[in-house]
PDB file of C-alpha atoms in Angstrom:
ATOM      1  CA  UNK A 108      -0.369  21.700 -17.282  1.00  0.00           C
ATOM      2  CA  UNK A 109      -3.820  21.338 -17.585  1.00  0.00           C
ATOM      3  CA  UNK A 110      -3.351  18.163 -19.983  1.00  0.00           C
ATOM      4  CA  UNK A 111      -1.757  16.691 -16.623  1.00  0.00           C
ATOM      5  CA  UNK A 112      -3.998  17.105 -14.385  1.00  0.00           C
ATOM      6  CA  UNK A 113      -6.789  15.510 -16.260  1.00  0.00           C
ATOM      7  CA  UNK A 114      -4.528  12.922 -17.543  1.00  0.00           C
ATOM      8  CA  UNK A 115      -4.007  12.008 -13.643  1.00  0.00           C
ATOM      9  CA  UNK A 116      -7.925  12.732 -12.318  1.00  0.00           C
ATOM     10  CA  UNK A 117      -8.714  10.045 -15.409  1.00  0.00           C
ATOM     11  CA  UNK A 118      -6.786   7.808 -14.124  1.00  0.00           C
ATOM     12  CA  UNK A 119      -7.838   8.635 -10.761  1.00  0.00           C
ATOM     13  CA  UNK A 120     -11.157   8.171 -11.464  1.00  0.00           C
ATOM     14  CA  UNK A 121     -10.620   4.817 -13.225  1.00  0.00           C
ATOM     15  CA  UNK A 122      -8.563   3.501 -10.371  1.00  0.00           C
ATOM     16  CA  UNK A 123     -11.800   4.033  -7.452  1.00  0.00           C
ATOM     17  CA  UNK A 124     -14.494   2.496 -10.058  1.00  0.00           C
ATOM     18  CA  UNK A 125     -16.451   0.577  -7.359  1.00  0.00           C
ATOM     19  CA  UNK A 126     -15.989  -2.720  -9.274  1.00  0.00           C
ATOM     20  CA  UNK A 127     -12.092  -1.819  -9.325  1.00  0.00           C
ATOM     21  CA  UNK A 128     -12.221  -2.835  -5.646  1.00  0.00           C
ATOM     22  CA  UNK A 129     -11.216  -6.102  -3.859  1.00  0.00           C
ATOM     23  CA  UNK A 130     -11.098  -7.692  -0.417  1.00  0.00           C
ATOM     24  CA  UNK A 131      -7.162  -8.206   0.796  1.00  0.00           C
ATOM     25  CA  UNK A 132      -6.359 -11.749   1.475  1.00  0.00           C
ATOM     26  CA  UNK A 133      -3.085 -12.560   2.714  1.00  0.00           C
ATOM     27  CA  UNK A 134      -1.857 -15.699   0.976  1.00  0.00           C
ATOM     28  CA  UNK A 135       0.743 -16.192  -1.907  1.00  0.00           C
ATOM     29  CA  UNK A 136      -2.291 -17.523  -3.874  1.00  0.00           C
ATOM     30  CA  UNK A 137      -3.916 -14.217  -3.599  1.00  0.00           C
ATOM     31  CA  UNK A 138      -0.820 -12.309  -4.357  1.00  0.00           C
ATOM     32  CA  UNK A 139      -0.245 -14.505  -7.432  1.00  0.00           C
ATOM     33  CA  UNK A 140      -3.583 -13.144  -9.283  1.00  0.00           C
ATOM     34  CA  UNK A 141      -2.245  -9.897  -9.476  1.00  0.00           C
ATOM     35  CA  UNK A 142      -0.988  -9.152 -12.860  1.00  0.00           C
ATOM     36  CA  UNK A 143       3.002  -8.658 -13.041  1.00  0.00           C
ATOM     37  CA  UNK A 144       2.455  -5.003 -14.864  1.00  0.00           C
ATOM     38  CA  UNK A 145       3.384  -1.396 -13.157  1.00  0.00           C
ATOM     39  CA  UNK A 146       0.670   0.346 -11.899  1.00  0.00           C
ATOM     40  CA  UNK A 147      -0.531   2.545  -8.768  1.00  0.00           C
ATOM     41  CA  UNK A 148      -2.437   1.057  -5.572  1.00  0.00           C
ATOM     42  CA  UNK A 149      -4.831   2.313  -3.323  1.00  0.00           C
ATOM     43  CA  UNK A 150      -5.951   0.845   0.482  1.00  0.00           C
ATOM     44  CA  UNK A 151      -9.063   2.242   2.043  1.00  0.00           C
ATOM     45  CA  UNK A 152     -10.485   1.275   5.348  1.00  0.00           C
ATOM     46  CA  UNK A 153     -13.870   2.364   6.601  1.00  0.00           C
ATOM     47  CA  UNK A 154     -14.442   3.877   2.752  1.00  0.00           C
ATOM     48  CA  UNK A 155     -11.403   6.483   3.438  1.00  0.00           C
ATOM     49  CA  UNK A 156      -8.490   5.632   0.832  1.00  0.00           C
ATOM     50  CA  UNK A 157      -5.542   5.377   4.106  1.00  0.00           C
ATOM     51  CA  UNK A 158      -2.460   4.178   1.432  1.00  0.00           C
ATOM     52  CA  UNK A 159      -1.826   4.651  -1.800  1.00  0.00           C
ATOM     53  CA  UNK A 160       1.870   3.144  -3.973  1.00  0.00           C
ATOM     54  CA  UNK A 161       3.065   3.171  -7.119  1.00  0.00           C
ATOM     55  CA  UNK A 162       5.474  -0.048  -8.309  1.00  0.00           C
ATOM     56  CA  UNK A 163       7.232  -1.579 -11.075  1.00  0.00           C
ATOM     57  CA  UNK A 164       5.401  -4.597 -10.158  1.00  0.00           C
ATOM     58  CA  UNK A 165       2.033  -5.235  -9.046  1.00  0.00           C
ATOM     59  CA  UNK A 166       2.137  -8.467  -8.075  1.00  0.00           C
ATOM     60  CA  UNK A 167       5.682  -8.401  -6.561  1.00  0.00           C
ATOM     61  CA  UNK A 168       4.332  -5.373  -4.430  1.00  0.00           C
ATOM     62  CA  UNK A 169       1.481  -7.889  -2.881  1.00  0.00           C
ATOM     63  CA  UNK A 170       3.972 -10.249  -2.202  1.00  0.00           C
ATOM     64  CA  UNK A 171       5.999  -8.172  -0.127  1.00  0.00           C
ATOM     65  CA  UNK A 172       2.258  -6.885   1.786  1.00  0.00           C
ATOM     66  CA  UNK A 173       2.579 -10.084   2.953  1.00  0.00           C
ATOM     67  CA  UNK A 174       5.772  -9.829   5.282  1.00  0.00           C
ATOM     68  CA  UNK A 175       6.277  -7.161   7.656  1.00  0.00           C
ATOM     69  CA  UNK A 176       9.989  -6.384   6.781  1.00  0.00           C
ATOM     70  CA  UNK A 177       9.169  -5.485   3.397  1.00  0.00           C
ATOM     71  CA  UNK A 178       5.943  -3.269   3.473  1.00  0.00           C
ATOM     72  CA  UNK A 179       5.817  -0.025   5.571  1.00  0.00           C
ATOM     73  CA  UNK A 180       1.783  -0.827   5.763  1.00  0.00           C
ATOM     74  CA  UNK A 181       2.273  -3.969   8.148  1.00  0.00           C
ATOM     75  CA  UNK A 182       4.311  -2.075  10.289  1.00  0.00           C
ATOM     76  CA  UNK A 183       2.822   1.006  10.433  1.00  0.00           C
ATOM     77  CA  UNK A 184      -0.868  -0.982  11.223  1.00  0.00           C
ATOM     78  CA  UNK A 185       1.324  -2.526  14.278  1.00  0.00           C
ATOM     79  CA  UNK A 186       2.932   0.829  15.610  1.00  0.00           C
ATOM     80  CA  UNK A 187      -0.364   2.145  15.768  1.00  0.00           C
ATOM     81  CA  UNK A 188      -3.013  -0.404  16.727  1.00  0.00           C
ATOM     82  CA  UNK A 189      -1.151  -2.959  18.827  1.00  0.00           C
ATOM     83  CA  UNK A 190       2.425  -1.185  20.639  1.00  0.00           C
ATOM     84  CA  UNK A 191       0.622  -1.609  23.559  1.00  0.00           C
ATOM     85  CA  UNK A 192      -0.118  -5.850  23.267  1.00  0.00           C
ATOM     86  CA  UNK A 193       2.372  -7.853  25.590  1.00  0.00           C
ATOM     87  CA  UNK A 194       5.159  -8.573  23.565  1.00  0.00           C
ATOM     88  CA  UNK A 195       5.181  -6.300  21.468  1.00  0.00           C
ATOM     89  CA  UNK A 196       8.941  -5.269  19.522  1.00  0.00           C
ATOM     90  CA  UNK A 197       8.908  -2.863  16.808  1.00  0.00           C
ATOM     91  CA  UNK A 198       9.388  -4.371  13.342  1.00  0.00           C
ATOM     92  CA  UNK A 199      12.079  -3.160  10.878  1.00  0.00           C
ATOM     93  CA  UNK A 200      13.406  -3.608   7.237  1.00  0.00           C
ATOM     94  CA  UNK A 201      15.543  -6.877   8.931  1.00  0.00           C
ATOM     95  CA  UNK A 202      12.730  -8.326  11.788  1.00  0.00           C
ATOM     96  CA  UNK A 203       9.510  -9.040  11.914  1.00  0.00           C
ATOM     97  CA  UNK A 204       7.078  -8.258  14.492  1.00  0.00           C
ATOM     98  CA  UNK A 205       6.567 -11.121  16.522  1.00  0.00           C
ATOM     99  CA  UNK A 206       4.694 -13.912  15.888  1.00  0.00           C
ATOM    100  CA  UNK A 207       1.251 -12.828  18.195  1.00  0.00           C
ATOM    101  CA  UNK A 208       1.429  -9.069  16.356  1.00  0.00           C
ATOM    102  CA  UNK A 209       2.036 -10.812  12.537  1.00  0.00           C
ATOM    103  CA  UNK A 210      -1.680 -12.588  12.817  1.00  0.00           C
ATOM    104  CA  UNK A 211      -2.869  -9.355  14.274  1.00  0.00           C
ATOM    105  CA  UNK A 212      -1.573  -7.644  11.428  1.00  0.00           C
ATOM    106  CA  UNK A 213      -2.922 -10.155   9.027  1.00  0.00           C
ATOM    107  CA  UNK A 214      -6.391 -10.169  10.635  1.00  0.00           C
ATOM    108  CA  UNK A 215      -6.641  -6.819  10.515  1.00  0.00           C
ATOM    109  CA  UNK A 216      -5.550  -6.055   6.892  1.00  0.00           C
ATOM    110  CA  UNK A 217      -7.977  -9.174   5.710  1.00  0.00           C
ATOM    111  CA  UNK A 218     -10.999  -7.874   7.932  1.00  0.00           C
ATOM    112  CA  UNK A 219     -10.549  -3.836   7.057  1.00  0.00           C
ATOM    113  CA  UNK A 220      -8.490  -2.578   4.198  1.00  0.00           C
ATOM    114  CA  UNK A 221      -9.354  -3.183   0.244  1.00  0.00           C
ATOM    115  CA  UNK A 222      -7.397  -3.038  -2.713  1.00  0.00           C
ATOM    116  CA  UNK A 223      -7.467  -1.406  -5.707  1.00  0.00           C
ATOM    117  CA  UNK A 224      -5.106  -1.332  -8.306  1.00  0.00           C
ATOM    118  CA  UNK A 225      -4.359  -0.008 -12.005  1.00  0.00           C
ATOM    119  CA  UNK A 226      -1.825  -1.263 -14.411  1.00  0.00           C
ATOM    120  CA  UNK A 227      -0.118   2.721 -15.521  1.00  0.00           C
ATOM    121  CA  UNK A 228       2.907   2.609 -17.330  1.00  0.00           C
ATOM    122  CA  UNK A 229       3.673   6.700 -17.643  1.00  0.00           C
ATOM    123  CA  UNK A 230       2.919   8.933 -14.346  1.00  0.00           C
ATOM    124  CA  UNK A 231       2.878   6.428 -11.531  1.00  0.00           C
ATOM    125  CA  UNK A 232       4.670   8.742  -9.165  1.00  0.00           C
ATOM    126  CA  UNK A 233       2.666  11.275 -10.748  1.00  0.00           C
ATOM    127  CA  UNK A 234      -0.459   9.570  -9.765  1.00  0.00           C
ATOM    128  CA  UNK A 235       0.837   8.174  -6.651  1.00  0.00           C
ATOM    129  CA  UNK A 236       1.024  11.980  -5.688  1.00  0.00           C
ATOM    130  CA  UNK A 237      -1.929  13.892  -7.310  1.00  0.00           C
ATOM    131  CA  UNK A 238      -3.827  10.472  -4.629  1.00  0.00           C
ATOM    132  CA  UNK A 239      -1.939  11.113  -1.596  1.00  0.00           C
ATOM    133  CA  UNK A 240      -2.192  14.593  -1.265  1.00  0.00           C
ATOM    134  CA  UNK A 241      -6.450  13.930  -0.775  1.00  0.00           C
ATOM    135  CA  UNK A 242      -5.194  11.603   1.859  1.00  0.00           C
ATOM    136  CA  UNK A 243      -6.240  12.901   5.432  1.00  0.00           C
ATOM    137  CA  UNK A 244      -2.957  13.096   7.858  1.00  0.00           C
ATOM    138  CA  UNK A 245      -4.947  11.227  10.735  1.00  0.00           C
ATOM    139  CA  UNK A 246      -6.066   8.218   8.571  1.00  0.00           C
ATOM    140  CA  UNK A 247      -2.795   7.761   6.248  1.00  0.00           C
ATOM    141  CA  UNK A 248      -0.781   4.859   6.223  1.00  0.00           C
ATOM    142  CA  UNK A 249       1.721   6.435   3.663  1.00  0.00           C
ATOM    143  CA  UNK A 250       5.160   7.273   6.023  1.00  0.00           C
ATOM    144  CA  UNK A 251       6.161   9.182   3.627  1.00  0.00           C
ATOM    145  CA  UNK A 252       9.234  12.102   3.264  1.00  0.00           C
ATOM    146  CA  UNK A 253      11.785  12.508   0.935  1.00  0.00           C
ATOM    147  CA  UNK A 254      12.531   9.137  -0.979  1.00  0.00           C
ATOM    148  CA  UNK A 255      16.526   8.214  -0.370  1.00  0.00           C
ATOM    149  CA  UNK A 256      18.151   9.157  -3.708  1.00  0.00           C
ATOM    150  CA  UNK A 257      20.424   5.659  -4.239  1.00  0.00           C
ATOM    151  CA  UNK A 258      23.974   6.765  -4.209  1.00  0.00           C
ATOM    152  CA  UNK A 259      26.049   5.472  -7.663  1.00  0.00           C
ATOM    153  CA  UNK A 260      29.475   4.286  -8.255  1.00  0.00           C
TER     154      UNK A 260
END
């Protein structure tokens, strides 16, 4: 067990190297120079890590950041920083938020969350995990309970 552990805090550790980190810019461009590997992402805002992920595919995972019905981020950043604009409707797997509330989103992702990322091919949920549990309740982005098992034929 102990193995584990440090196999995750050295991973840990190289994931928050200060170079490691990168200013989000919302644009297929910036999604596209993301590698295409699996590998575990981190968010922080005001130097607290608020989000961290684990996916099959880096770069496909910053493509979906970019739409609202596809990234629990975007919609969580609009629940609790702009319910209360005129207009607002609650976004979902199948709708957007609307069109006001999207470049509120947007602005606020580009001006106060960064990225970091590292390619891991073993332990992602591992690591996705041993990183959220550090992740204070008031801050966290992650809406997080039990994954949905998929049900088979």
């Amino acid at each position: 067990m102990v193995h584990i552990e440090q196999y995750l805090e050295n991973l840990k550790s190289q994931l928050f190297q200060p170079n490691n980190w990168q200013q989000i810019v919302m644009t297929r461009r910036w999604a596209e120079s993301i590698p295409e590997e699996a590998g575990v992402y981190v968010m922080k805002e005001n130097d607290k890590i608020v989000y961290v992920g684990e996916t099959g595919n880096l770069q496909g995972r910053m493509y979906d950041l970019l739409d609202s019905r596809h990234h629990t981020v975007r919609r969580t950043i609009g629940e609790k920083l702009f319910s209360n604009e005129e207009g607002f409707t609650k976004a979902t797997t199948r709708k957007k938020f609307p069109e006001h509330i999207e470049e509120l989103v947007n602005n606020h992702i580009c001006t106060n969350l960064y990225l970091a990322y590292l390619e891991v091919q073993l332990g992602r949920k591992e690591l996705e995990e041993f990183i959220e549990s550090d992740i204070e309740v008031e801050t966290r982005l992650n809406k997080r309970g039990k994954r949905k098992k998929k049900k088979r034929k």
